[in-house]
Short mmCIF file of C-alpha atoms in Angstrom, two decimals:
data_model
loop_
_atom_site.label_atom_id
_atom_site.label_comp_id
_atom_site.label_asym_id
_atom_site.label_seq_id
_atom_site.Cartn_x
_atom_site.Cartn_y
_atom_site.Cartn_z
CA MET A 19 -53.22 65.08 13.85
CA SER A 20 -49.68 63.77 14.45
CA GLN A 21 -49.36 60.11 16.10
CA LYS A 22 -48.23 59.67 19.92
CA ARG A 23 -44.58 58.39 19.29
CA VAL A 24 -44.63 54.39 20.68
CA LEU A 25 -42.10 53.28 23.14
CA LYS A 26 -41.07 49.40 23.19
CA VAL A 27 -40.37 48.47 26.81
CA GLY A 28 -38.82 46.01 27.47
CA LEU A 29 -40.20 43.98 30.69
CA ASP A 30 -38.36 40.76 32.63
CA SER A 31 -41.30 37.30 32.06
CA ALA A 32 -40.05 36.53 35.82
CA ALA A 33 -41.65 39.48 37.29
CA PRO A 34 -40.25 41.01 40.01
CA PHE A 35 -43.39 42.34 42.01
CA PRO A 36 -44.25 44.96 43.80
CA MET A 37 -42.18 46.50 40.54
CA HIS A 38 -44.56 44.94 38.38
CA SER A 39 -46.47 41.79 37.82
CA ASP A 40 -46.64 39.18 34.98
CA TYR A 41 -47.88 41.15 31.77
CA ASN A 42 -49.93 38.25 30.92
CA ALA A 43 -51.84 38.00 34.18
CA GLU A 44 -55.34 39.52 34.63
CA ASN A 45 -54.36 42.76 36.23
CA PHE A 46 -50.90 43.76 34.98
CA GLU A 47 -49.89 46.37 37.56
CA GLY A 48 -46.72 47.61 40.20
CA PHE A 49 -44.71 50.42 41.28
CA GLU A 50 -43.21 50.47 37.64
CA VAL A 51 -46.47 50.14 35.81
CA ASP A 52 -47.95 53.19 37.40
CA LEU A 53 -44.42 55.40 37.30
CA MET A 54 -44.53 54.53 33.59
CA LYS A 55 -48.10 55.31 33.11
CA ALA A 56 -47.49 58.66 34.79
CA ILE A 57 -44.32 59.49 32.99
CA THR A 58 -45.49 58.63 29.58
CA GLU A 59 -48.92 60.61 30.21
CA LEU A 60 -46.97 63.47 30.68
CA LEU A 61 -44.87 63.44 27.53
CA ASP A 62 -47.27 62.68 25.66
CA LEU A 63 -46.13 59.23 24.61
CA GLU A 64 -47.41 55.42 24.39
CA VAL A 65 -46.33 52.20 25.16
CA GLU A 66 -45.68 49.00 23.86
CA TYR A 67 -44.60 46.16 26.59
CA GLU A 68 -42.53 43.09 25.46
CA VAL A 69 -41.56 40.26 27.88
CA SER A 70 -38.20 38.21 27.35
CA LEU A 71 -36.10 36.20 29.83
CA TRP A 72 -34.04 38.79 31.76
CA SER A 73 -31.03 37.34 30.30
CA ASN A 74 -32.52 38.79 26.58
CA ILE A 75 -34.07 41.80 27.35
CA LEU A 76 -30.52 43.21 27.89
CA GLU A 77 -29.45 42.16 24.84
CA LYS A 78 -32.87 43.41 22.71
CA LEU A 79 -32.09 46.83 24.30
CA PHE A 80 -28.46 46.88 23.32
CA LYS A 81 -29.00 45.64 19.86
CA GLY A 82 -31.78 48.57 19.54
CA GLU A 83 -34.99 46.06 19.51
CA LEU A 84 -36.21 47.98 22.62
CA ASP A 85 -36.52 51.91 23.29
CA LEU A 86 -36.07 50.94 27.18
CA ILE A 87 -36.62 48.88 30.23
CA CYS A 88 -38.55 49.71 33.19
CA SER A 89 -38.18 46.39 35.09
CA ALA A 90 -35.85 46.65 38.12
CA VAL A 91 -32.63 47.29 36.14
CA THR A 92 -29.79 48.08 38.81
CA VAL A 93 -27.54 50.53 38.00
CA THR A 94 -23.88 49.84 37.70
CA SER A 95 -20.65 50.94 36.11
CA SER A 96 -20.46 48.21 33.75
CA ARG A 97 -23.71 48.66 31.98
CA ARG A 98 -23.41 52.36 31.54
CA HIS A 99 -20.38 51.85 29.67
CA ILE A 100 -23.31 49.97 26.72
CA LEU A 101 -26.53 51.93 28.26
CA GLU A 102 -27.65 54.70 29.24
CA PHE A 103 -29.71 55.04 32.65
CA THR A 104 -32.39 58.11 33.62
CA ASN A 105 -31.80 59.42 36.93
CA PRO A 106 -32.69 56.75 39.62
CA TYR A 107 -36.23 56.08 40.97
CA LEU A 108 -35.30 54.08 43.43
CA HIS A 109 -32.90 53.00 46.31
CA PHE A 110 -32.45 49.69 47.51
CA ARG A 111 -30.04 46.96 49.21
CA LEU A 112 -29.08 43.15 48.40
CA CYS A 113 -30.47 40.96 51.24
CA ALA A 114 -30.59 37.17 52.38
CA VAL A 115 -33.64 35.78 52.57
CA ILE A 116 -34.24 32.67 54.99
CA ASN A 117 -36.36 30.38 56.45
CA GLN A 118 -38.40 32.09 60.02
CA GLY A 119 -36.97 29.23 62.48
CA ASP A 120 -33.15 30.23 60.68
CA SER A 121 -30.97 32.91 62.03
CA LEU A 122 -28.57 35.47 60.19
CA SER A 123 -26.11 37.91 62.39
CA GLU A 124 -23.02 38.76 60.39
CA VAL A 125 -21.70 37.80 57.11
CA ALA A 126 -19.46 35.21 58.54
CA ASP A 127 -22.95 32.80 58.88
CA PHE A 128 -22.52 32.24 55.28
CA LYS A 129 -20.34 30.16 55.58
CA ASN A 130 -21.03 26.55 54.49
CA LYS A 131 -24.30 27.91 53.48
CA THR A 132 -25.85 26.89 50.31
CA ILE A 133 -26.88 29.94 48.29
CA GLY A 134 -29.82 30.71 45.75
CA ILE A 135 -29.50 33.42 43.37
CA ARG A 136 -31.27 34.27 39.96
CA GLU A 137 -29.31 34.14 36.95
CA ALA A 138 -28.04 37.52 35.33
CA THR A 139 -28.62 39.57 38.02
CA GLU A 140 -26.24 41.51 40.42
CA ALA A 141 -27.29 39.50 43.31
CA GLU A 142 -25.39 36.87 41.53
CA LYS A 143 -22.31 38.45 40.75
CA TYR A 144 -22.43 39.74 44.58
CA VAL A 145 -22.35 36.15 45.40
CA HIS A 146 -19.80 34.71 43.03
CA THR A 147 -17.51 37.86 44.17
CA HIS A 148 -18.07 37.27 47.80
CA PHE A 149 -18.68 33.57 48.18
CA PRO A 150 -17.28 31.54 45.50
CA ALA A 151 -16.34 28.79 48.03
CA ASN A 152 -20.31 28.35 48.74
CA ASN A 153 -22.66 26.18 46.85
CA MET A 154 -24.48 27.87 44.66
CA VAL A 155 -28.19 26.77 43.18
CA HIS A 156 -29.09 29.40 40.55
CA ALA A 157 -32.33 29.57 38.76
CA GLU A 158 -34.29 31.71 36.14
CA THR A 159 -37.12 33.04 38.04
CA ASN A 160 -37.72 34.39 41.32
CA ARG A 161 -40.61 32.42 42.23
CA GLU A 162 -38.48 28.89 41.34
CA LEU A 163 -35.95 30.59 44.37
CA TYR A 164 -38.10 31.07 47.09
CA ARG A 165 -39.41 27.44 46.18
CA LYS A 166 -36.30 25.92 46.86
CA LEU A 167 -35.93 27.67 50.06
CA GLN A 168 -38.97 26.62 51.17
CA ALA A 169 -38.43 23.41 49.99
CA GLY A 170 -35.09 23.26 52.22
CA LYS A 171 -32.77 22.86 49.10
CA ILE A 172 -31.02 26.03 49.68
CA ASP A 173 -30.39 27.93 53.07
CA MET A 174 -30.83 30.97 51.70
CA LEU A 175 -31.18 33.40 48.93
CA ILE A 176 -29.79 36.64 48.09
CA ASP A 177 -32.26 39.27 46.51
CA ASP A 178 -33.19 42.88 45.76
CA SER A 179 -35.17 44.27 48.96
CA PRO A 180 -38.22 45.40 47.30
CA ILE A 181 -38.29 42.51 45.26
CA ALA A 182 -37.86 40.28 48.89
CA GLY A 183 -40.37 42.50 50.30
CA GLY A 184 -42.97 41.65 47.99
CA PHE A 185 -42.79 37.86 48.37
CA LEU A 186 -42.43 38.02 52.07
CA GLN A 187 -45.67 39.68 52.22
CA LYS A 188 -47.46 37.00 50.43
CA ASN A 189 -45.25 34.40 52.75
CA LYS A 190 -44.94 34.56 56.30
CA LYS A 191 -42.69 31.23 56.42
CA LEU A 192 -39.72 33.58 55.33
CA LYS A 193 -37.90 36.24 56.78
CA VAL A 194 -34.82 38.76 55.80
CA GLY A 195 -32.47 37.58 57.91
CA MET A 196 -30.30 40.64 57.24
CA TYR A 197 -29.31 43.46 54.91
CA LEU A 198 -25.87 42.95 52.75
CA PRO A 199 -23.38 45.62 53.76
CA LYS A 200 -21.97 47.51 51.06
CA THR A 201 -24.84 47.15 48.33
CA ASP A 202 -26.67 50.43 48.53
CA SER A 203 -28.49 50.07 44.72
CA GLN A 204 -30.49 51.55 42.62
CA TYR A 205 -32.92 51.24 39.80
CA ALA A 206 -33.51 53.24 36.97
CA ILE A 207 -34.73 53.06 33.26
CA ALA A 208 -32.42 51.95 30.86
CA MET A 209 -32.32 53.17 27.45
CA LYS A 210 -30.03 52.65 24.26
CA LYS A 211 -26.73 54.18 24.26
CA GLY A 212 -26.65 57.91 23.02
CA ASP A 213 -30.53 58.10 23.48
CA LEU A 214 -30.17 61.26 25.37
CA LYS A 215 -33.18 63.56 24.00
CA LEU A 216 -35.35 60.68 25.32
CA LYS A 217 -33.10 60.30 28.86
CA GLU A 218 -33.44 64.19 29.13
CA GLN A 219 -37.03 63.93 28.73
CA PHE A 220 -37.77 60.91 31.24
CA ASP A 221 -35.36 62.57 33.74
CA GLY A 222 -37.29 65.85 33.35
CA ALA A 223 -40.93 64.14 33.80
CA LEU A 224 -38.89 62.37 37.34
CA ILE A 225 -38.57 65.51 38.57
CA ALA A 226 -41.72 66.70 37.85
CA LEU A 227 -43.64 64.28 39.24
CA LYS A 228 -41.42 64.49 42.48
CA GLU A 229 -42.72 67.78 42.81
CA ASN A 230 -46.07 67.51 42.26
CA GLY A 231 -46.46 64.88 44.70
CA VAL A 232 -47.26 62.12 42.38
CA TYR A 233 -44.40 59.98 42.67
CA GLN A 234 -44.60 59.96 46.34
CA ASP A 235 -48.08 58.93 46.22
CA ILE A 236 -47.19 55.94 43.65
CA TYR A 237 -44.45 54.74 46.42
CA LYS A 238 -46.71 55.02 48.88
CA LYS A 239 -49.15 52.61 47.27
CA TRP A 240 -46.39 50.15 46.90
CA PHE A 241 -43.82 50.24 49.59
CA ALA A 242 -45.85 51.38 52.66
CA ASP A 243 -45.03 48.18 54.45
CA ILE A 244 -41.93 47.14 52.86
CA GLN A 245 -38.33 47.99 54.19
CA PHE A 246 -35.18 48.27 52.10
#
């Protein structure tokens, strides 16, 4: 009997819940965990997770030390040059998170505000591009970023809307001030450049899971109360 192929899957050590929780926690769960399980069951593959800092896992995949990353990876044109992506499995926007007592009505309100961002993310790139004059506070983890906002060390933070939604479900002192214009984005599974056979298999599995309703069930389970 031939053994199943084992895929090495990279995970962000600063878990972007509800996409996935901390791998080393008692219960490892989340939208991407369920999705990966459904895909690999369909394709008869096994998964071995490897956890690393976000800035390192992209590099590990590029070097071929991982087979794929399924950890809130935003599809961008620059990443497409060095990696393969499956068809997207989630559409979202960037948003500005603020304290409940504060308000934002337009991008002009960002003036003179101290903005928190996570290192090596698309949110960081967005802030550097659109608000280069603002004070910026960088953090390595989401948790650290949200803590700084609550402590009043920053005026707002910019994050992916699904991840912000996950944090806000547990933290009623914060809210989404606004969704940022022209930031329509997608998450997809990232693979090594040229790994077209695996990409094809995963794309086929994603189509099958949407057709048989499994994808919709997973989506409802994790995002019923989250607005993107």
